[in-house]
Every structure is written in structure tokens, then in C-alpha cells.
XYZ file of N, CA and C in Angstrom:
708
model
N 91.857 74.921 -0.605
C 91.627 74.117 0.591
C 91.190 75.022 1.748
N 90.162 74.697 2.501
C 89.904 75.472 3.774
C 90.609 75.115 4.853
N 90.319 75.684 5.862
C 91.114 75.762 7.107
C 90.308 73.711 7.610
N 89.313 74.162 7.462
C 88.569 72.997 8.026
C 88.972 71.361 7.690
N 89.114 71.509 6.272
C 89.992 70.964 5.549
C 91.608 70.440 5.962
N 91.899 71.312 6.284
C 93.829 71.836 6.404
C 93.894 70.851 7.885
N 92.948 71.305 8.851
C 93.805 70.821 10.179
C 93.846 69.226 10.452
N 92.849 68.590 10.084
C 93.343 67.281 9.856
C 93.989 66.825 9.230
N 93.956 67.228 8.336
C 95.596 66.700 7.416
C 97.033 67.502 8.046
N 97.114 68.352 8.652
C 98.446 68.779 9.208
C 98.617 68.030 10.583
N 97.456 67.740 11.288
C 97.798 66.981 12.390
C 98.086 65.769 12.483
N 98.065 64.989 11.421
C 97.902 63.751 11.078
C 99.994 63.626 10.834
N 100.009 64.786 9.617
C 101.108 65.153 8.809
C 102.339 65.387 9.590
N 102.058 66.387 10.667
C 103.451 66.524 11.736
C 103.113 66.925 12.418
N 101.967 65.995 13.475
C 101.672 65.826 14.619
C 102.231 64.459 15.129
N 101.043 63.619 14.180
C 100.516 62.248 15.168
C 101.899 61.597 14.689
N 102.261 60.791 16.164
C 103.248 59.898 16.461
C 104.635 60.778 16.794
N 104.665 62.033 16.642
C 105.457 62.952 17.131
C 105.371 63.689 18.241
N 104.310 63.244 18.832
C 104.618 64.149 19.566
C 103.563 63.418 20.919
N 103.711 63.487 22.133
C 102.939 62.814 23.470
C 100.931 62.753 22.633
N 100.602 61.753 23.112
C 98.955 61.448 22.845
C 98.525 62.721 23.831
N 98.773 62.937 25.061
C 98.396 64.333 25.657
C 98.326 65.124 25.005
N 99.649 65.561 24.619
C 99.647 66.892 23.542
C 99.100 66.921 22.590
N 98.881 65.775 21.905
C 98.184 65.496 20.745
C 96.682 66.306 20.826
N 96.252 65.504 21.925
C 94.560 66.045 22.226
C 94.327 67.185 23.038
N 95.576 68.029 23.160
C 95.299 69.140 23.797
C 95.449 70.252 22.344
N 96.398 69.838 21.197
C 95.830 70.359 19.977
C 94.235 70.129 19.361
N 93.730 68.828 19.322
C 92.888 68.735 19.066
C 91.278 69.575 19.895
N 91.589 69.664 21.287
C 90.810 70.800 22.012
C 91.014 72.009 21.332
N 92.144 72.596 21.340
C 92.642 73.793 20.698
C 91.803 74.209 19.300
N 91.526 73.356 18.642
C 91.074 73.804 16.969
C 89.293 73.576 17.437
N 88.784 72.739 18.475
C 87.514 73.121 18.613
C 86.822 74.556 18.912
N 88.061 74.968 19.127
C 87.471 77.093 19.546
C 87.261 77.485 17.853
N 88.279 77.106 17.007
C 87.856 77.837 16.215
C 86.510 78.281 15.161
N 86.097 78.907 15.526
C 84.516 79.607 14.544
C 84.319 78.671 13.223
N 83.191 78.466 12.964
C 82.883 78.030 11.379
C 82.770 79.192 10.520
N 82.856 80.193 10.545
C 82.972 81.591 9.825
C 84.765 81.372 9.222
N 85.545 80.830 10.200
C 86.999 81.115 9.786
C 87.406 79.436 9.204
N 87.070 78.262 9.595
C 87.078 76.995 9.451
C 86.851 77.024 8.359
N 85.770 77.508 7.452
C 85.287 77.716 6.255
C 85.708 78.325 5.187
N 86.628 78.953 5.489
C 87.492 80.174 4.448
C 88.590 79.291 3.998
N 88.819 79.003 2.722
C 90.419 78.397 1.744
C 91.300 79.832 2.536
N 92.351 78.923 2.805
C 93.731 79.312 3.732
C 93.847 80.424 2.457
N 93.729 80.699 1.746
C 94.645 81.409 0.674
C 93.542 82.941 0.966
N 92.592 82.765 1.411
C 91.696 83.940 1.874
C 91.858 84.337 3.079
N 92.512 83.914 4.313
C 92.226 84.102 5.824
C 92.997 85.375 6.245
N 92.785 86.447 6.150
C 93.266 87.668 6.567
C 94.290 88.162 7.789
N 95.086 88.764 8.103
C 95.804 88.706 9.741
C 94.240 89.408 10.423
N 93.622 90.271 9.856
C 92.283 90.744 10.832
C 91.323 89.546 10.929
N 91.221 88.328 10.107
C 90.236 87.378 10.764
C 90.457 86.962 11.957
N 92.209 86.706 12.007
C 92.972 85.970 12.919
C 92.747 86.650 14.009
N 93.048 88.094 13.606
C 93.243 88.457 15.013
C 92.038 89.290 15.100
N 91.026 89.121 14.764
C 89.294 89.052 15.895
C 89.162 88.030 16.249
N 89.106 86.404 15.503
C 89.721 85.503 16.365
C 90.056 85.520 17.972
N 91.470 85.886 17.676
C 92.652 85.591 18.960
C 92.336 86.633 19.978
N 91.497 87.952 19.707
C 90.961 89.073 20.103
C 89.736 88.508 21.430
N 89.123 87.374 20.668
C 87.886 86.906 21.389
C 88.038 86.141 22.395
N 89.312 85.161 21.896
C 89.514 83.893 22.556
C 90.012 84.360 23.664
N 90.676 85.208 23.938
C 91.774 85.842 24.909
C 90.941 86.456 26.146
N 89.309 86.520 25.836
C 88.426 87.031 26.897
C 88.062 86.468 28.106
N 88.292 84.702 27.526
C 87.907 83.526 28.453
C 89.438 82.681 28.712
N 90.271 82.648 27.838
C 91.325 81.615 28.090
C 92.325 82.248 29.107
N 93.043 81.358 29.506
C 94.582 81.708 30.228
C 95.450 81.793 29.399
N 96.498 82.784 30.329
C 97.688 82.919 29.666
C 98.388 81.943 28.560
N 98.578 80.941 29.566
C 99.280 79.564 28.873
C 98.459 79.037 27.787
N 96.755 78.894 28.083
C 96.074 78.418 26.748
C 96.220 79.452 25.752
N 96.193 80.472 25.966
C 96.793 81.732 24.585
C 97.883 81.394 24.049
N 98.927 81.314 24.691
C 99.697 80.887 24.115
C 100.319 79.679 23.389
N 99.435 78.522 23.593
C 99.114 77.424 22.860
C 98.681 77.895 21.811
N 97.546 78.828 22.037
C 96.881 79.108 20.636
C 97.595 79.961 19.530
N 98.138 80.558 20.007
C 99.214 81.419 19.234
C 100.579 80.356 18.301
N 100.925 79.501 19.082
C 101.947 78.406 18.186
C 101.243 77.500 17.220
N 99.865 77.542 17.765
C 99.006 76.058 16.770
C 98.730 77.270 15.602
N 98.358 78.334 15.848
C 97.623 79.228 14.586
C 99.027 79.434 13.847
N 99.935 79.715 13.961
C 101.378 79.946 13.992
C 102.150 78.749 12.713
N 102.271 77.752 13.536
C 102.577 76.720 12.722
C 101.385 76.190 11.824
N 99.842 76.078 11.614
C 99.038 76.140 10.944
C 99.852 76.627 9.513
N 99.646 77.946 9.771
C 100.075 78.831 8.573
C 101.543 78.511 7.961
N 102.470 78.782 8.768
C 103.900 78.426 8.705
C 103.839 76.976 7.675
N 103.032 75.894 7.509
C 102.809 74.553 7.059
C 102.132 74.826 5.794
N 101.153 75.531 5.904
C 100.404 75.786 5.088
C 101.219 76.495 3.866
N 102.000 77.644 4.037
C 102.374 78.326 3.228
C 104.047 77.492 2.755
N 104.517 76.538 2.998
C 105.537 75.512 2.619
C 104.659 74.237 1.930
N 103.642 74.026 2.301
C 102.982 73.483 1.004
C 101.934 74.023 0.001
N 102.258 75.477 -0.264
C 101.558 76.306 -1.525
C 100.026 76.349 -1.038
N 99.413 76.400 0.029
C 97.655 76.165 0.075
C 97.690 77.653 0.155
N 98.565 78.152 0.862
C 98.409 79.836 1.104
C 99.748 80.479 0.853
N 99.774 82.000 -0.172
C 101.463 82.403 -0.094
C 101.939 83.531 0.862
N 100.825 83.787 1.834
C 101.638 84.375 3.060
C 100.914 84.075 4.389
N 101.695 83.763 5.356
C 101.740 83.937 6.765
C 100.690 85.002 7.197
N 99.662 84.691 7.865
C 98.785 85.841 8.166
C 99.015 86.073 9.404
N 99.701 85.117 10.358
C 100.293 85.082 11.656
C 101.384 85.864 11.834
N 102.225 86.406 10.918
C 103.576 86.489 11.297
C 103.236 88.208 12.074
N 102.088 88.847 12.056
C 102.463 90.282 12.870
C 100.853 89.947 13.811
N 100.574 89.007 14.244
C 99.429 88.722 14.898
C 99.859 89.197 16.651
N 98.629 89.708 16.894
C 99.316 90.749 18.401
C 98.421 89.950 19.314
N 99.456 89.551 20.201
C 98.233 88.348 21.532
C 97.918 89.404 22.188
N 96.743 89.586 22.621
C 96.245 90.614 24.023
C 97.071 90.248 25.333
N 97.152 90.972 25.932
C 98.171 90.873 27.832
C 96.706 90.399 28.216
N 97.013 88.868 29.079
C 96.633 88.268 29.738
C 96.815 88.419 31.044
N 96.632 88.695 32.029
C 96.498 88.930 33.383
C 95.945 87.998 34.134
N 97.361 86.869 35.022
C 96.708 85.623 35.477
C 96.364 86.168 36.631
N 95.054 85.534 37.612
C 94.875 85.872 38.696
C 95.522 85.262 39.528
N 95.884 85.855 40.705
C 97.037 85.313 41.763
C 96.366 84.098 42.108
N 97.511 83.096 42.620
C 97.586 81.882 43.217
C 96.290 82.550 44.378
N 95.530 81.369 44.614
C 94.807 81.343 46.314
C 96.240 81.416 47.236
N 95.650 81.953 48.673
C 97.034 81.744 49.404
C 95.908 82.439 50.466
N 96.404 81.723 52.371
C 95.250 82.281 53.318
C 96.380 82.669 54.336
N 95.079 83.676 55.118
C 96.353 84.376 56.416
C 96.581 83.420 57.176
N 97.182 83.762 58.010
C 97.198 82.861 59.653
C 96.290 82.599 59.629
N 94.943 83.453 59.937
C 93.852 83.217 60.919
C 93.356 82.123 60.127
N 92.939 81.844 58.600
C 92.282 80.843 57.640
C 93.231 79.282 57.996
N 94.279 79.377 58.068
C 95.260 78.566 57.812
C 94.363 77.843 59.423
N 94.429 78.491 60.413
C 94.568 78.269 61.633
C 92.828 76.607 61.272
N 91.843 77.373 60.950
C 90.542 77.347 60.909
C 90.885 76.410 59.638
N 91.141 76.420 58.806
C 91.200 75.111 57.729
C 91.742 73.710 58.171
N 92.945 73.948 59.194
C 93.160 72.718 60.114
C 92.681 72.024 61.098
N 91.929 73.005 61.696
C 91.201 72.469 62.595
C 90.081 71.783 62.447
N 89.258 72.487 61.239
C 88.101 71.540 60.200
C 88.876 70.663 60.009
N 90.035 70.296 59.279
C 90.405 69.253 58.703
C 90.224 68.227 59.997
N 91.028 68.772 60.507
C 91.427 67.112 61.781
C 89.703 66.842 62.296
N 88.642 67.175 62.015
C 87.429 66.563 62.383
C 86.737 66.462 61.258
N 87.206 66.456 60.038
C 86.381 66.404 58.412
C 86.124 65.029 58.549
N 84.878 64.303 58.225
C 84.846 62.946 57.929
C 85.471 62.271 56.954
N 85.807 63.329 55.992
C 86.283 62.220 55.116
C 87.720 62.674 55.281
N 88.639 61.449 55.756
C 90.045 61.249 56.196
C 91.031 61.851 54.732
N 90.605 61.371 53.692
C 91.596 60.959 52.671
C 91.241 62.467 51.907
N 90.366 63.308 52.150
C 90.058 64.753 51.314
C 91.104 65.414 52.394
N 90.502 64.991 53.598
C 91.244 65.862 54.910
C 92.715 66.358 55.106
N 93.552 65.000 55.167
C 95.261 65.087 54.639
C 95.120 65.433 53.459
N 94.660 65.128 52.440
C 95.360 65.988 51.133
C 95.772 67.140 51.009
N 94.748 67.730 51.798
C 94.615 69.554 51.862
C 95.331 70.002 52.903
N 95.866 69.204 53.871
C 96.791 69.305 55.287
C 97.672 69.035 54.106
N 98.040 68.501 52.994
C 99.730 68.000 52.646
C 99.705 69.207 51.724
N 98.679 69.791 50.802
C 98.648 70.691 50.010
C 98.818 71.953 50.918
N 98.550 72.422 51.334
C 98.735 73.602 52.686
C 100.009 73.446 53.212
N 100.551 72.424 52.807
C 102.215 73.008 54.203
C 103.354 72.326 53.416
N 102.834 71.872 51.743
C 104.206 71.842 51.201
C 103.842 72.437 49.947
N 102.690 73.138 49.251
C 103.187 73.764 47.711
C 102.654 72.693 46.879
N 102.776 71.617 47.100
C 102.984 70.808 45.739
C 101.637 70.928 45.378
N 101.561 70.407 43.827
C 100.284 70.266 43.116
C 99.672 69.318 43.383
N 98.679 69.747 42.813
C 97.484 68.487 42.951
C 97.823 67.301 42.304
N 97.835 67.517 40.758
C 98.571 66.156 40.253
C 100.017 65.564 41.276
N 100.643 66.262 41.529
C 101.618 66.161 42.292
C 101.288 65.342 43.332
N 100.492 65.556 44.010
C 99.533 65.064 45.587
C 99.183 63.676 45.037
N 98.604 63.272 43.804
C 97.856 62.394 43.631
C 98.980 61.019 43.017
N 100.029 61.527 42.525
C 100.835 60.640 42.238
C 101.905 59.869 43.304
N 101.513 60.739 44.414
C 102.549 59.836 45.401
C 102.294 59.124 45.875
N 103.235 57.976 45.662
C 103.373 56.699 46.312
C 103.721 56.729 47.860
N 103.032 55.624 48.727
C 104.124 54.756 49.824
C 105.537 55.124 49.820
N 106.123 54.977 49.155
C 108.106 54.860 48.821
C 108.768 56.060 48.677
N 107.376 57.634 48.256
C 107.791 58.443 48.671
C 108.101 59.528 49.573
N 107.528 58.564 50.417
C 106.976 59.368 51.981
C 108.110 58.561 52.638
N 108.623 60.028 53.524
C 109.847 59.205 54.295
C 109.326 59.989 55.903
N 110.408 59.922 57.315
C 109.541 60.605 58.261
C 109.775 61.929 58.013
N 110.354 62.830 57.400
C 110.493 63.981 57.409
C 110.279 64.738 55.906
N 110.061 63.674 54.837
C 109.459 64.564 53.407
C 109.018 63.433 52.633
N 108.372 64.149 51.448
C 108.510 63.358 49.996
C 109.322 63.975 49.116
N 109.090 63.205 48.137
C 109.781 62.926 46.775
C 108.862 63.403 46.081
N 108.916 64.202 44.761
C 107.939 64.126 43.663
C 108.862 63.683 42.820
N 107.733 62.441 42.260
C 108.528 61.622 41.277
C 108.236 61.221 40.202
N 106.247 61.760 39.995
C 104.954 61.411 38.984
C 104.163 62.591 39.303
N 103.096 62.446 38.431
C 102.107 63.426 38.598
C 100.575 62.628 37.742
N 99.740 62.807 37.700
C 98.555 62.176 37.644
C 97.687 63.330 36.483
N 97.385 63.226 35.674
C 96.722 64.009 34.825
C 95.666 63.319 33.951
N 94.217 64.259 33.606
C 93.602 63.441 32.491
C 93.709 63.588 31.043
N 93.088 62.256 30.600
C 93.629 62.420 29.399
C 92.102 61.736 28.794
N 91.850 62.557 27.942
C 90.351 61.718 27.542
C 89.232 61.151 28.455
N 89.443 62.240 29.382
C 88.604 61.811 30.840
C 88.722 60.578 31.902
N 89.933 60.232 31.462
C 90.866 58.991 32.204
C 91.663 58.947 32.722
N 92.118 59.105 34.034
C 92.664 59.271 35.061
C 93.825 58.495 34.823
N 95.512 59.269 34.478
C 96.621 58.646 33.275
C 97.510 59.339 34.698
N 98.768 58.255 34.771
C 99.951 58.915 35.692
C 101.148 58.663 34.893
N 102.091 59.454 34.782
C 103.193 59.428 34.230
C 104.589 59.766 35.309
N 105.396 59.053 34.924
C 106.371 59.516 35.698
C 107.199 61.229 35.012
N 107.899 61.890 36.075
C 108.392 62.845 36.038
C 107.487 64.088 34.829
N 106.113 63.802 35.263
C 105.339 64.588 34.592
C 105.481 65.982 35.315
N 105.958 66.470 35.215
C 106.098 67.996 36.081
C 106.855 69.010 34.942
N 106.396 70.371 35.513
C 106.441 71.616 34.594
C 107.996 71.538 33.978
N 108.452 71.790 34.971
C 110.517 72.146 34.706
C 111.312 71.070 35.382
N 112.185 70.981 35.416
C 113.491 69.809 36.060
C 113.220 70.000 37.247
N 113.093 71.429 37.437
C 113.109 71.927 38.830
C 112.256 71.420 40.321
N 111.032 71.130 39.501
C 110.044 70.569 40.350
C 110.288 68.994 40.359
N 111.432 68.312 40.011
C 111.696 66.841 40.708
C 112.430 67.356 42.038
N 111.765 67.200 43.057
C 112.065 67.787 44.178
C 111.520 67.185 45.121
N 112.712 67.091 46.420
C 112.108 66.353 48.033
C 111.875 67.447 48.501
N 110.586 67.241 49.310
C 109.682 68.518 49.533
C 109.782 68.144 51.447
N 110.407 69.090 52.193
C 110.536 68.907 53.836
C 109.113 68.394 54.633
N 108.865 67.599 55.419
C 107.324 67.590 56.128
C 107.119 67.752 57.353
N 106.457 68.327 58.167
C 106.072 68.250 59.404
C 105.977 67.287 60.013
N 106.479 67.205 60.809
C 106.124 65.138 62.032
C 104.562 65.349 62.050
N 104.154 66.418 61.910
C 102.144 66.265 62.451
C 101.643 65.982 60.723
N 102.486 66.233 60.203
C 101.379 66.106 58.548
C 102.067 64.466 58.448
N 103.138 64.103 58.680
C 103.715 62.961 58.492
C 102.655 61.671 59.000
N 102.336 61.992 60.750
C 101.535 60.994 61.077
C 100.341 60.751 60.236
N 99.736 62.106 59.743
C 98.071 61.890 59.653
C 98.465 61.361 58.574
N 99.301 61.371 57.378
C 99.510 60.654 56.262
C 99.649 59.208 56.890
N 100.600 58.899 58.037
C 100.914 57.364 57.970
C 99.223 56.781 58.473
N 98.445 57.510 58.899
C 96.843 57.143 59.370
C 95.906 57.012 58.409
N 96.043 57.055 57.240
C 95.605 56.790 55.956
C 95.623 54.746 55.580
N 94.487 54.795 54.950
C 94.820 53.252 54.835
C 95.559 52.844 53.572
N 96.327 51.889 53.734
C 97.409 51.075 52.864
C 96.163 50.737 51.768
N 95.487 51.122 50.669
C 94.280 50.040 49.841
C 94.971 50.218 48.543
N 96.298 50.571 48.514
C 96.944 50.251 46.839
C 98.469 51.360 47.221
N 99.076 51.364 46.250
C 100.561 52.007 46.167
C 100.137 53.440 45.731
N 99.446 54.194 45.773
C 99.378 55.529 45.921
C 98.839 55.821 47.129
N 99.366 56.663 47.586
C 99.359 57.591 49.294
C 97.854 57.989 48.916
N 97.165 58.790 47.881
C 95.915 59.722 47.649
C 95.094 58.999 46.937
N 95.242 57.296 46.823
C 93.998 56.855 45.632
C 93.061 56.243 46.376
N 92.433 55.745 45.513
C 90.649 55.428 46.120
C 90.451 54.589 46.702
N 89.563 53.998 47.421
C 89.338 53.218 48.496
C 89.922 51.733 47.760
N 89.595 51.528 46.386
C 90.049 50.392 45.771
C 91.618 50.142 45.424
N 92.401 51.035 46.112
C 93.444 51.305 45.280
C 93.771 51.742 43.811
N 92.904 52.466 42.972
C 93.429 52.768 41.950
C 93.661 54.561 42.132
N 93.865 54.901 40.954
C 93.990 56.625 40.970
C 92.836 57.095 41.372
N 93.057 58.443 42.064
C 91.973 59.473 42.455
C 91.818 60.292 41.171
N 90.363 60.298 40.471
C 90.848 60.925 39.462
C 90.726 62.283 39.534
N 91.453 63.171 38.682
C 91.600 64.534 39.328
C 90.187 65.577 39.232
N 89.250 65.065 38.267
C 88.384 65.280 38.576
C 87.592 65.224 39.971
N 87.508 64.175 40.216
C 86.846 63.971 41.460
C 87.714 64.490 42.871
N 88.564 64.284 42.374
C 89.453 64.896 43.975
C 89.172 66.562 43.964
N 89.180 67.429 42.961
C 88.772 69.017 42.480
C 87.111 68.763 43.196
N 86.677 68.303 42.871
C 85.416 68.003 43.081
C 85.128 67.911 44.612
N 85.928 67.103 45.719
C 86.107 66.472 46.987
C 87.057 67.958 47.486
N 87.552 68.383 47.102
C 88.382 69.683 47.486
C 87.641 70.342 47.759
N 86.625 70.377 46.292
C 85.877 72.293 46.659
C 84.650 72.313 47.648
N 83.949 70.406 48.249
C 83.299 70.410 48.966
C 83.950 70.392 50.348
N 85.030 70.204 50.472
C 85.682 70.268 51.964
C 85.378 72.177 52.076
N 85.896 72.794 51.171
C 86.029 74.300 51.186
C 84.833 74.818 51.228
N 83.670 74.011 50.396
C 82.271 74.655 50.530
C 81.964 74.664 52.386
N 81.878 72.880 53.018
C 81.765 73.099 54.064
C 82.336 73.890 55.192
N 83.683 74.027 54.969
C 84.553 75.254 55.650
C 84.034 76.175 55.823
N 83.299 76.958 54.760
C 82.809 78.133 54.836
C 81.289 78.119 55.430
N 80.647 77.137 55.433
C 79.441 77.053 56.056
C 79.921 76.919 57.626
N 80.907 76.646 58.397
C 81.072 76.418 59.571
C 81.788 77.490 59.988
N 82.250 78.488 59.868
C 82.423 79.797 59.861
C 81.916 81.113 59.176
């Protein structure tokens, strides 16, 4: 049996219905990296050096965290494989991930901070404008930003209580979608970020969605972000 072979039947096998439809298709992204040079090889041929020129390559363009996705899917691949006889050893088990080096968070001095607000409070578009005033003076994420409701805005904070993510290019909100426990958290607010939020129009039960009331999808808001920032920089 080849690899090419193998991954639909293992995902099918002890994946599907086990595990979130997200996760599901964030495996299924995952096995599109892999080469037709290695897809093509019966598991009982795949070397730890295929693997790891492979994992060698992938590691040039991906992040930390997507490496390490890739490292458990190639991982359990094999681990499956070799409990149902297709292959009799683990080619994963001494596979060496390269050190990934994330680049630091963005983060601006005073003087930027000063000059990003002041664009903001005259940006035409109101609803890009506060986002990036609420993203600037509390931390939270973007999905984070996009899932809050009305109910979680009080006069002095929010609540994170959802988060907004895509899923098949479809703008999907889940409750208590966040990294760790940790981040269900009331986040403190400024009385000046408070108003410009209450100056936003009521057009559905999310604080950040679209003129119709439905979700902002995070595409497009990334999109509406990096043109507020493009113009920023043209005005200084």
C-alpha cells in the first residue's frame, strides 16, 4: 500500500467523527504538502531520510505550530500503519524537527501608538477604526475581536466568550474557541475605547460584524486591517 493510498483510509479510520470538522480539515491541509515522490512509495519502503528531507523542507516556509502538526500527523501516520502490518517499522520514531524561530509579535513605541490613534479617530471607515483602537489597548485576538457580542461589553471591559474562525472559507464562530482556559477572560477598557465602541451601529449581535449583521469574515477584516495600516503609512 502507498502512502497515497494509506491517508485516506486512516483519516476516515481514526479521524472522521472523532475529532472537531476544523481539525479534521486542518489534517486534510496538512497531507496536501506532501510530495508525489513520497505519496507514491508503499509505506513498507519510506525511509526516516525520505521523512526527514521531507520535514527538512517543510520547516523552511511553515511555523512553529504548523511543524508541529506535521510532526504528530507523520507520527501517528506511521504509528497506524505499522499496528496494521502495511509497514514493520516506525520511520518517525528518531525524526529530528529543525528549531523554528517564531518572529516576534508586532508591538509599536509611544510615538506609533500616539499616530495610529489619531488616524484612527478620522479613518472613514468607523468599524476598521475601533477594532484596531480595541486591538491596541486590550491584547485580544482578532478572532477574539470578531466574536464579541453587545452582552459583552460592559462600561469598563469585555468578556471573551467566542472566537470566530474559518473553516472551508466560511466565516464559523464557536463558543469558548480560545487557545488555553486561560484566555476566557474579562479584559479592563478605557472609558475612551468604551464610547467609540458604544458609537458603532447596533446592525446584528456582534459588536465587529457587517453592515448586515452577520460575521466579519476574518478574511476580510485581515484584509480591512492591513489597508487601514497601508494608509497609516502613506500619511506619515
Amino acid at each position: 500500500m502507498t502512502l497515497r493510498e494509506w491517508i485516506p483510509q486512516w483519516l476516515e479510520a481514526y479521524k472522521l467523527g472523532t475529532i472537531k470538522e476544523r481539525s479534521f480539515h486542518q489534517l486534510e491541509l496538512l497531507v496536501k504538502h506532501f510530495p508525489d515522490t513520497l505519496l507514491d512509495m508503499e509505506l513498507n519502503e519510506i525511509k526516516p531520510m525520505h521523512l526527514q528531507g521531507f520535514v527538512n523542507r517543510f520547516s523552511q516556509t511553515a511555523s512553529k505550530s504548523y511543524m508541529d502538526k506535521m510532526r504528530v500527523l507523520l507520527h501517528a501516520l506511521f504509528v497506524d500503519a505499522v499496528e496494521n502490518d502495511f509497514c514493520s517499522k516506525d520511520p518517525t520514531s528518531r525524526l529530528k524537527i529543525p528549531q523554528i524561530i517564531e518572529k516576534p509579535r508586532e508591538s509599536f513605541t509611544a510615538d506609533e501608538v500616539k499616530r495610529i490613534v489619531t488616524f484612527a479617530l478620522d479613518y472613514p471607515y468607523r468599524r476598521v477604526a475601533v477594532a484596531v483602537l480595541v486591538l491596541l489597548f486590550t491584547g485580544i485576538r482578532r478572532g477574539e475581536l470578531l466574536g464579541l457580542k453587545w452582552e459583552d461589553i460592559t462600561d469598563n471591559s469585555l468578556t471573551i466568550r467566542r472566537g470566530v474562525f474559518q473553516e472551508r472559507g466560511t466565516a464559523c464562530v464557536e463558543d469558548y474557541l480560545v487557545k488555553t482556559p486561560k484566555s476566557l477572560r474579562t479584559v479592563p477598557l478605557l472609558p475612551e475605547i468604551v464610547h467609540y465602541i458604544r458609537t458603532l451601529p447596533h446592525t446584528g449581535s456582534f459588536v465587529f460584524g457587517t453592515s448586515n449583521g452577520t460575521l466579519w469574515h476574518p478574511r476580510n477584516f485581515s484584509r480591512d486591517y492591513g489597508q487601514f495600516f497601508k494608509a497609516l503609512r502613506k500619511e506619515y
